[in-house]
Coordinates of N, CA, C and O in Angstrom, one line a residue:
M1 N -208.7 23.9 209.9 CA -210.1 24.1 209.9 C -210.7 23.5 211.1 O -211.7 24.1 211.7
R2 N -210.2 22.4 211.6 CA -210.7 21.7 212.8 C -210.5 22.6 214.0 O -211.3 22.6 214.9
I3 N -209.3 23.2 214.1 CA -209.0 24.1 215.2 C -209.9 25.3 215.2 O -210.4 25.7 216.3
L4 N -210.2 25.8 214.1 CA -211.1 27.0 214.0 C -212.5 26.6 214.5 O -213.2 27.3 215.1
T5 N -213.0 25.4 214.1 CA -214.3 24.9 214.5 C -214.3 24.7 216.0 O -215.3 25.1 216.7
C6 N -213.3 24.2 216.6 CA -213.2 24.0 218.1 C -213.2 25.4 218.8 O -213.9 25.5 219.8
L7 N -212.4 26.3 218.2 CA -212.4 27.6 218.8 C -213.7 28.3 218.7 O -214.2 29.0 219.7
F8 N -214.4 28.1 217.6 CA -215.7 28.8 217.5 C -216.7 28.2 218.5 O -217.4 29.0 219.2
F9 N -216.8 26.9 218.6 CA -217.7 26.3 219.6 C -217.3 26.6 221.0 O -218.2 26.7 221.9
G10 N -216.0 26.7 221.3 CA -215.6 27.0 222.6 C -216.0 28.5 223.0 O -216.4 28.7 224.1
L11 N -215.8 29.4 222.0 CA -216.2 30.8 222.2 C -217.7 30.9 222.4 O -218.2 31.6 223.2
L12 N -218.5 30.1 221.6 CA -219.9 30.1 221.7 C -220.4 29.6 223.0 O -221.3 30.1 223.6
A13 N -219.7 28.5 223.5 CA -220.1 28.0 224.9 C -219.8 29.0 226.0 O -220.5 29.1 227.0
F14 N -218.7 29.8 225.8 CA -218.4 30.8 226.8 C -219.3 32.0 226.7 O -219.7 32.5 227.8
L15 N -219.8 32.4 225.5 CA -220.6 33.6 225.4 C -222.1 33.3 225.5 O -222.9 34.2 225.8
L16 N -222.5 32.0 225.4 CA -223.9 31.7 225.4 C -224.6 32.1 226.7 O -225.7 32.6 226.7
P17 N -224.0 31.8 227.9 CA -224.7 32.2 229.1 C -224.8 33.7 229.3 O -225.7 34.2 230.0
Q18 N -223.9 34.5 228.6 CA -224.0 35.9 228.7 C -225.2 36.5 227.9 O -225.7 37.5 228.2
V19 N -225.5 35.8 226.8 CA -226.5 36.3 225.9 C -227.9 35.8 226.2 O -228.9 36.5 226.2
I20 N -228.0 34.5 226.6 CA -229.3 33.9 227.0 C -229.7 34.2 228.4 O -228.9 33.9 229.3
R21 N -230.8 34.8 228.6 CA -231.2 35.1 230.0 C -232.3 34.2 230.5 O -232.5 34.2 231.7
S22 N -232.8 33.3 229.7 CA -233.8 32.4 230.2 C -233.2 31.2 230.8 O -232.3 30.5 230.1
D23 N -233.6 30.8 232.0 CA -233.0 29.6 232.6 C -233.3 28.4 231.9 O -232.6 27.4 231.8
Y24 N -234.5 28.3 231.3 CA -234.9 27.2 230.5 C -234.0 26.9 229.4 O -233.5 25.8 229.2
W25 N -233.8 27.9 228.6 CA -232.9 27.7 227.4 C -231.5 27.5 227.8 O -230.7 26.7 227.1
L26 N -231.0 28.1 228.8 CA -229.7 27.8 229.3 C -229.5 26.3 229.7 O -228.5 25.7 229.5
Y27 N -230.6 25.8 230.4 CA -230.6 24.4 230.8 C -230.6 23.5 229.6 O -229.9 22.5 229.5
M28 N -231.4 23.9 228.6 CA -231.5 23.1 227.4 C -230.1 23.0 226.6 O -229.7 22.0 226.2
F29 N -229.5 24.2 226.5 CA -228.2 24.2 225.8 C -227.1 23.4 226.7 O -226.2 22.8 226.1
T30 N -227.2 23.5 228.0 CA -226.3 22.7 228.8 C -226.5 21.2 228.6 O -225.5 20.5 228.5
L31 N -227.7 20.8 228.5 CA -228.0 19.4 228.2 C -227.5 19.0 226.9 O -226.9 17.9 226.7
V32 N -227.7 19.8 225.9 CA -227.1 19.5 224.5 C -225.6 19.4 224.6 O -225.1 18.4 224.0
G33 N -224.9 20.2 225.3 CA -223.5 20.1 225.5 C -223.1 18.9 226.2 O -222.1 18.2 225.7
I34 N -223.8 18.5 227.2 CA -223.5 17.2 227.9 C -223.7 16.0 227.0 O -222.8 15.1 226.9
Y35 N -224.7 16.0 226.2 CA -225.0 14.9 225.3 C -224.0 14.9 224.2 O -223.6 13.8 223.7
I36 N -223.5 16.0 223.7 CA -222.5 16.0 222.7 C -221.2 15.4 223.2 O -220.6 14.6 222.5
I37 N -220.9 15.7 224.5 CA -219.7 15.1 225.1 C -219.8 13.6 225.2 O -218.9 12.8 224.9
L38 N -221.0 13.2 225.6 CA -221.3 11.7 225.7 C -221.2 11.0 224.4 O -220.7 9.9 224.3
V39 N -221.8 11.6 223.4 CA -221.7 11.0 222.0 C -220.3 10.9 221.5 O -219.9 10.0 220.9
A40 N -219.5 12.0 221.8 CA -218.1 12.0 221.3 C -217.3 10.9 222.0 O -216.5 10.2 221.4
S41 N -217.6 10.7 223.3 CA -216.9 9.6 224.0 C -217.4 8.2 223.5 O -216.6 7.3 223.5
L42 N -218.6 8.1 223.2 CA -219.1 6.8 222.6 C -218.5 6.6 221.3 O -218.2 5.4 220.9
D43 N -218.3 7.6 220.5 CA -217.7 7.5 219.2 C -216.2 7.0 219.3 O -215.8 6.2 218.5
L44 N -215.6 7.5 220.4 CA -214.2 7.0 220.6 C -214.1 5.5 220.8 O -213.3 4.8 220.3
I45 N -215.0 5.0 221.7 CA -214.9 3.6 222.0 C -215.5 2.7 221.0 O -215.0 1.6 220.6
Y46 N -216.7 3.1 220.4 CA -217.3 2.3 219.4 C -216.7 2.5 218.0 O -216.5 1.6 217.2
G47 N -216.5 3.8 217.6 CA -216.1 4.1 216.3 C -214.7 3.7 216.0 O -214.4 3.3 214.9
Y48 N -213.8 3.8 217.0 CA -212.4 3.4 216.7 C -212.0 2.0 217.1 O -211.1 1.5 216.6
T49 N -212.7 1.4 218.1 CA -212.4 0.1 218.5 C -213.4 -1.0 218.1 O -213.1 -2.1 218.1
G50 N -214.6 -0.5 217.8 CA -215.7 -1.4 217.5 C -216.3 -2.2 218.7 O -217.1 -3.1 218.5
L51 N -216.0 -1.7 219.9 CA -216.5 -2.3 221.1 C -217.8 -1.6 221.5 O -217.9 -0.4 221.6
V52 N -218.8 -2.4 221.8 CA -220.1 -1.8 222.2 C -220.1 -1.7 223.7 O -220.1 -2.7 224.4
S53 N -220.3 -0.5 224.2 CA -220.3 -0.2 225.6 C -221.7 0.0 226.1 O -222.3 1.1 225.7
L54 N -222.3 -0.9 226.8 CA -223.6 -0.7 227.3 C -223.6 -0.1 228.7 O -224.7 0.3 229.2
G55 N -222.5 0.1 229.3 CA -222.4 0.7 230.6 C -221.8 2.1 230.6 O -221.2 2.5 231.6
H56 N -221.8 2.7 229.5 CA -221.2 4.0 229.3 C -221.7 5.1 230.3 O -221.0 5.9 230.8
A57 N -223.0 5.0 230.6 CA -223.6 5.9 231.5 C -223.1 5.8 233.0 O -223.2 6.7 233.8
A58 N -222.5 4.6 233.3 CA -221.9 4.4 234.6 C -220.9 5.5 234.9 O -220.9 6.1 236.0
F59 N -220.0 5.7 234.0 CA -218.9 6.7 234.2 C -219.5 8.1 234.2 O -219.0 9.0 235.0
F60 N -220.5 8.3 233.4 CA -221.2 9.6 233.5 C -221.8 9.9 234.8 O -221.7 10.9 235.4
G61 N -222.4 8.8 235.4 CA -223.0 8.9 236.7 C -222.0 9.1 237.8 O -222.2 9.8 238.8
I62 N -220.9 8.4 237.7 CA -219.8 8.5 238.7 C -219.3 10.0 238.7 O -219.1 10.5 239.8
G63 N -219.1 10.5 237.6 CA -218.6 11.9 237.5 C -219.6 12.9 238.0 O -219.3 13.8 238.8
A64 N -220.9 12.7 237.7 CA -222.0 13.6 238.1 C -222.1 13.5 239.6 O -222.2 14.6 240.3
Y65 N -222.2 12.3 240.2 CA -222.3 12.2 241.6 C -221.1 12.7 242.4 O -221.2 13.2 243.5
A66 N -219.9 12.5 241.8 CA -218.7 12.9 242.5 C -218.7 14.5 242.5 O -218.4 15.0 243.6
C67 N -219.1 15.1 241.5 CA -219.2 16.6 241.5 C -220.2 17.0 242.4 O -220.0 18.0 243.2
G68 N -221.4 16.4 242.4 CA -222.5 16.8 243.3 C -222.1 16.6 244.8 O -222.4 17.4 245.7
I69 N -221.5 15.5 245.1 CA -221.1 15.2 246.5 C -220.0 16.1 247.0 O -220.0 16.6 248.1
L70 N -219.1 16.5 246.1 CA -218.1 17.4 246.5 C -218.7 18.8 246.8 O -218.2 19.5 247.7
Q71 N -219.7 19.2 246.1 CA -220.4 20.5 246.4 C -221.2 20.4 247.6 O -221.1 21.3 248.4
T72 N -222.0 19.4 247.8 CA -223.0 19.4 248.9 C -222.4 18.9 250.2 O -222.7 19.4 251.3
K73 N -221.6 17.9 250.2 CA -221.1 17.3 251.4 C -219.8 18.0 251.9 O -219.5 18.1 253.1
L74 N -218.9 18.4 250.9 CA -217.6 18.9 251.3 C -217.5 20.4 251.0 O -216.4 21.0 251.3
G75 N -218.5 21.0 250.5 CA -218.5 22.5 250.4 C -217.7 23.1 249.3 O -217.4 24.3 249.3
F76 N -217.3 22.3 248.3 CA -216.5 22.9 247.2 C -217.4 23.8 246.3 O -218.6 23.5 246.2
S77 N -216.8 24.7 245.6 CA -217.6 25.5 244.6 C -217.6 24.7 243.4 O -217.0 23.6 243.2
F78 N -218.4 25.2 242.4 CA -218.7 24.4 241.2 C -217.4 24.0 240.4 O -217.3 22.8 240.1
L79 N -216.6 24.9 240.0 CA -215.5 24.6 239.1 C -214.5 23.6 239.7 O -214.1 22.7 239.1
P80 N -214.0 23.8 241.0 CA -213.1 22.8 241.6 C -213.8 21.5 241.7 O -213.1 20.4 241.5
A81 N -215.1 21.4 242.0 CA -215.8 20.2 242.1 C -215.9 19.5 240.8 O -215.8 18.3 240.7
L82 N -216.1 20.3 239.7 CA -216.2 19.7 238.4 C -214.8 19.1 238.0 O -214.8 18.0 237.5
L83 N -213.7 19.8 238.3 CA -212.4 19.3 237.9 C -212.0 18.1 238.8 O -211.5 17.1 238.2
L84 N -212.3 18.1 240.1 CA -212.0 17.0 240.9 C -212.9 15.8 240.6 O -212.4 14.6 240.7
G85 N -214.1 16.0 240.3 CA -215.0 14.9 239.9 C -214.6 14.3 238.6 O -214.7 13.1 238.5
S86 N -214.1 15.1 237.7 CA -213.6 14.5 236.4 C -212.3 13.7 236.6 O -212.2 12.7 236.1
L87 N -211.5 14.2 237.5 CA -210.2 13.5 237.8 C -210.6 12.2 238.5 O -210.0 11.1 238.2
F88 N -211.5 12.2 239.5 CA -211.9 11.0 240.1 C -212.5 10.0 239.1 O -212.2 8.8 239.2
T89 N -213.3 10.5 238.2 CA -213.9 9.6 237.2 C -212.8 9.0 236.3 O -212.9 7.8 235.9
C90 N -211.8 9.8 235.9 CA -210.7 9.2 235.1 C -210.0 8.1 235.9 O -209.6 7.1 235.2
I91 N -209.8 8.3 237.1 CA -209.1 7.3 237.9 C -209.9 6.0 238.0 O -209.4 4.9 237.8
V92 N -211.2 6.2 238.3 CA -212.1 5.0 238.4 C -212.2 4.3 237.1 O -212.2 3.1 237.0
S93 N -212.3 5.1 236.0 CA -212.5 4.4 234.7 C -211.2 3.7 234.3 O -211.2 2.7 233.6
A94 N -210.0 4.2 234.7 CA -208.8 3.6 234.4 C -208.7 2.3 235.1 O -208.3 1.2 234.6
V95 N -209.1 2.3 236.4 CA -209.0 1.1 237.2 C -210.0 0.0 236.7 O -209.6 -1.2 236.7
L96 N -211.2 0.4 236.4 CA -212.2 -0.5 235.9 C -212.1 -0.8 234.4 O -212.5 -1.9 234.0
G97 N -211.6 0.1 233.7 CA -211.7 0.0 232.2 C -210.5 -0.8 231.6 O -210.8 -1.5 230.7
W98 N -209.3 -0.7 232.2 CA -208.2 -1.5 231.6 C -208.5 -3.0 231.6 O -208.3 -3.7 230.6
P99 N -208.9 -3.6 232.7 CA -209.2 -5.0 232.7 C -210.4 -5.3 231.8 O -210.4 -6.4 231.1
M100 N -211.3 -4.4 231.7 CA -212.5 -4.6 230.9 C -212.2 -4.7 229.4 O -212.8 -5.3 228.6
L101 N -211.1 -3.9 229.0 CA -210.8 -3.9 227.6 C -210.1 -5.2 227.1 O -210.0 -5.4 225.9
R102 N -209.8 -6.1 228.0 CA -209.2 -7.4 227.6 C -210.3 -8.3 227.1 O -210.1 -9.3 226.5
I103 N -211.6 -8.0 227.5 CA -212.7 -8.9 227.1 C -213.1 -8.5 225.7 O -213.2 -7.3 225.3
K104 N -213.5 -9.5 224.8 CA -213.8 -9.2 223.5 C -215.2 -9.7 223.2 O -215.8 -10.5 223.9
G105 N -215.8 -9.1 222.1 CA -217.1 -9.5 221.6 C -218.2 -9.2 222.5 O -218.3 -8.2 223.2
P106 N -219.2 -10.1 222.5 CA -220.4 -9.8 223.3 C -220.1 -9.8 224.8 O -220.9 -9.2 225.6
Y107 N -219.0 -10.4 225.2 CA -218.7 -10.4 226.7 C -218.3 -9.1 227.2 O -218.5 -8.7 228.3
F108 N -217.7 -8.2 226.3 CA -217.4 -6.9 226.6 C -218.7 -6.1 226.9 O -218.8 -5.3 227.8
A109 N -219.7 -6.3 226.0 CA -221.0 -5.6 226.2 C -221.6 -6.0 227.5 O -222.2 -5.2 228.2
L110 N -221.6 -7.3 227.8 CA -222.2 -7.8 229.0 C -221.4 -7.3 230.2 O -222.0 -7.0 231.3
G111 N -220.1 -7.2 230.2 CA -219.3 -6.7 231.3 C -219.6 -5.3 231.5 O -219.7 -4.8 232.7
T112 N -219.7 -4.5 230.5 CA -220.0 -3.1 230.7 C -221.5 -2.9 231.1 O -221.7 -1.9 231.9
L113 N -222.4 -3.7 230.7 CA -223.7 -3.7 231.2 C -223.8 -4.0 232.7 O -224.5 -3.3 233.5
A114 N -223.0 -5.0 233.1 CA -222.9 -5.3 234.5 C -222.3 -4.2 235.4 O -222.8 -3.8 236.5
L115 N -221.3 -3.5 234.8 CA -220.7 -2.4 235.5 C -221.7 -1.2 235.6 O -221.8 -0.6 236.7
G116 N -222.5 -1.0 234.6 CA -223.5 0.1 234.7 C -224.6 -0.3 235.8 O -225.0 0.6 236.5
L117 N -225.0 -1.5 235.8 CA -226.0 -1.9 236.8 C -225.4 -1.8 238.2 O -226.1 -1.4 239.2
M118 N -224.1 -2.2 238.4 CA -223.5 -2.1 239.7 C -223.4 -0.7 240.2 O -223.7 -0.4 241.4
V119 N -223.1 0.2 239.3 CA -223.0 1.7 239.7 C -224.4 2.2 240.1 O -224.5 2.9 241.1
T120 N -225.4 1.8 239.3 CA -226.8 2.2 239.6 C -227.2 1.7 241.0 O -227.8 2.4 241.8
I121 N -226.9 0.4 241.3 CA -227.3 -0.1 242.6 C -226.6 0.6 243.7 O -227.2 0.9 244.7
V122 N -225.3 0.9 243.5 CA -224.6 1.6 244.6 C -225.1 3.0 244.8 O -225.3 3.4 245.9
I123 N -225.4 3.7 243.7 CA -225.9 5.1 243.8 C -227.3 5.0 244.5 O -227.6 5.9 245.4
H124 N -228.1 4.1 244.2 CA -229.5 4.0 244.8 C -229.5 3.6 246.2 O -230.4 4.0 247.0
N125 N -228.5 2.8 246.6 CA -228.6 2.2 248.0 C -227.6 2.8 249.0 O -227.8 2.5 250.2
W126 N -226.7 3.5 248.6 CA -225.7 4.1 249.5 C -226.3 5.4 250.0 O -225.8 6.5 249.7
D127 N -227.3 5.4 250.9 CA -228.0 6.5 251.3 C -227.2 7.6 252.1 O -227.4 8.8 251.9
S128 N -226.2 7.1 252.9 CA -225.4 8.1 253.6 C -224.5 9.0 252.7 O -224.2 10.1 253.1
L129 N -224.1 8.5 251.6 CA -223.3 9.2 250.7 C -224.1 9.9 249.6 O -223.9 11.1 249.4
T130 N -224.9 9.2 248.9 CA -225.6 9.8 247.7 C -227.0 10.3 248.0 O -227.6 11.0 247.2
G131 N -227.5 9.9 249.2 CA -228.9 10.3 249.5 C -229.9 9.4 248.9 O -231.1 9.7 249.0
G132 N -229.5 8.4 248.2 CA -230.4 7.4 247.6 C -231.2 8.0 246.5 O -230.6 8.7 245.7
L133 N -232.5 7.7 246.4 CA -233.3 8.1 245.3 C -233.9 9.5 245.5 O -234.4 10.1 244.6
V134 N -233.8 10.0 246.7 CA -234.4 11.4 247.0 C -233.4 12.3 247.5 O -233.5 13.0 248.5
W135 N -232.3 12.5 246.7 CA -231.2 13.4 247.1 C -231.7 14.8 247.0 O -232.2 15.3 246.0
Q136 N -231.5 15.5 248.2 CA -231.9 16.9 248.3 C -230.7 17.7 248.5 O -229.7 17.3 249.1
G137 N -230.7 19.0 248.2 CA -229.7 19.9 248.6 C -228.7 20.3 247.5 O -227.7 21.0 247.8
S138 N -228.9 19.9 246.3 CA -227.9 20.2 245.2 C -228.2 21.7 244.8 O -229.3 22.1 244.6
R139 N -227.1 22.4 244.7 CA -227.2 23.8 244.4 C -226.9 24.0 242.9 O -226.1 23.3 242.3
F140 N -227.5 25.0 242.3 CA -227.2 25.4 240.9 C -226.0 26.3 240.9 O -225.9 27.2 241.7
P141 N -225.0 26.0 240.0 CA -223.9 26.9 239.9 C -224.3 28.3 239.4 O -225.1 28.4 238.4
R142 N -223.8 29.3 240.0 CA -224.1 30.7 239.5 C -222.8 31.4 239.2 O -221.8 31.3 239.8

């Protein structure tokens, strides 16, 4: 039953852009899909381990910026940039996450909060790479 549910939603995600012609609704369904993935990953860390991650958005931001930088600065198309950005995020999360998992209790929450703040500060202030707060030039995948 679980496999059928995954196949159904995978097929729905594949066919949805073909059926919906409004950019607004396509954008809304894309956001819903992104948030479903974020909630599922939060469920993995909090639901199965009981650890509260306050810096979960840091890895989301690293992946999003890696994908965007690969497209705008290096000229990759959307799908290879998405795959390479995801791979980069997996490597960064493994390097930063394994030591972080040794911390228990409220210290884990504070450590992940500090990680999230560090990533935010780097994204906002590394103007030559990320464009800072006024990043221009991102293309929509077509």
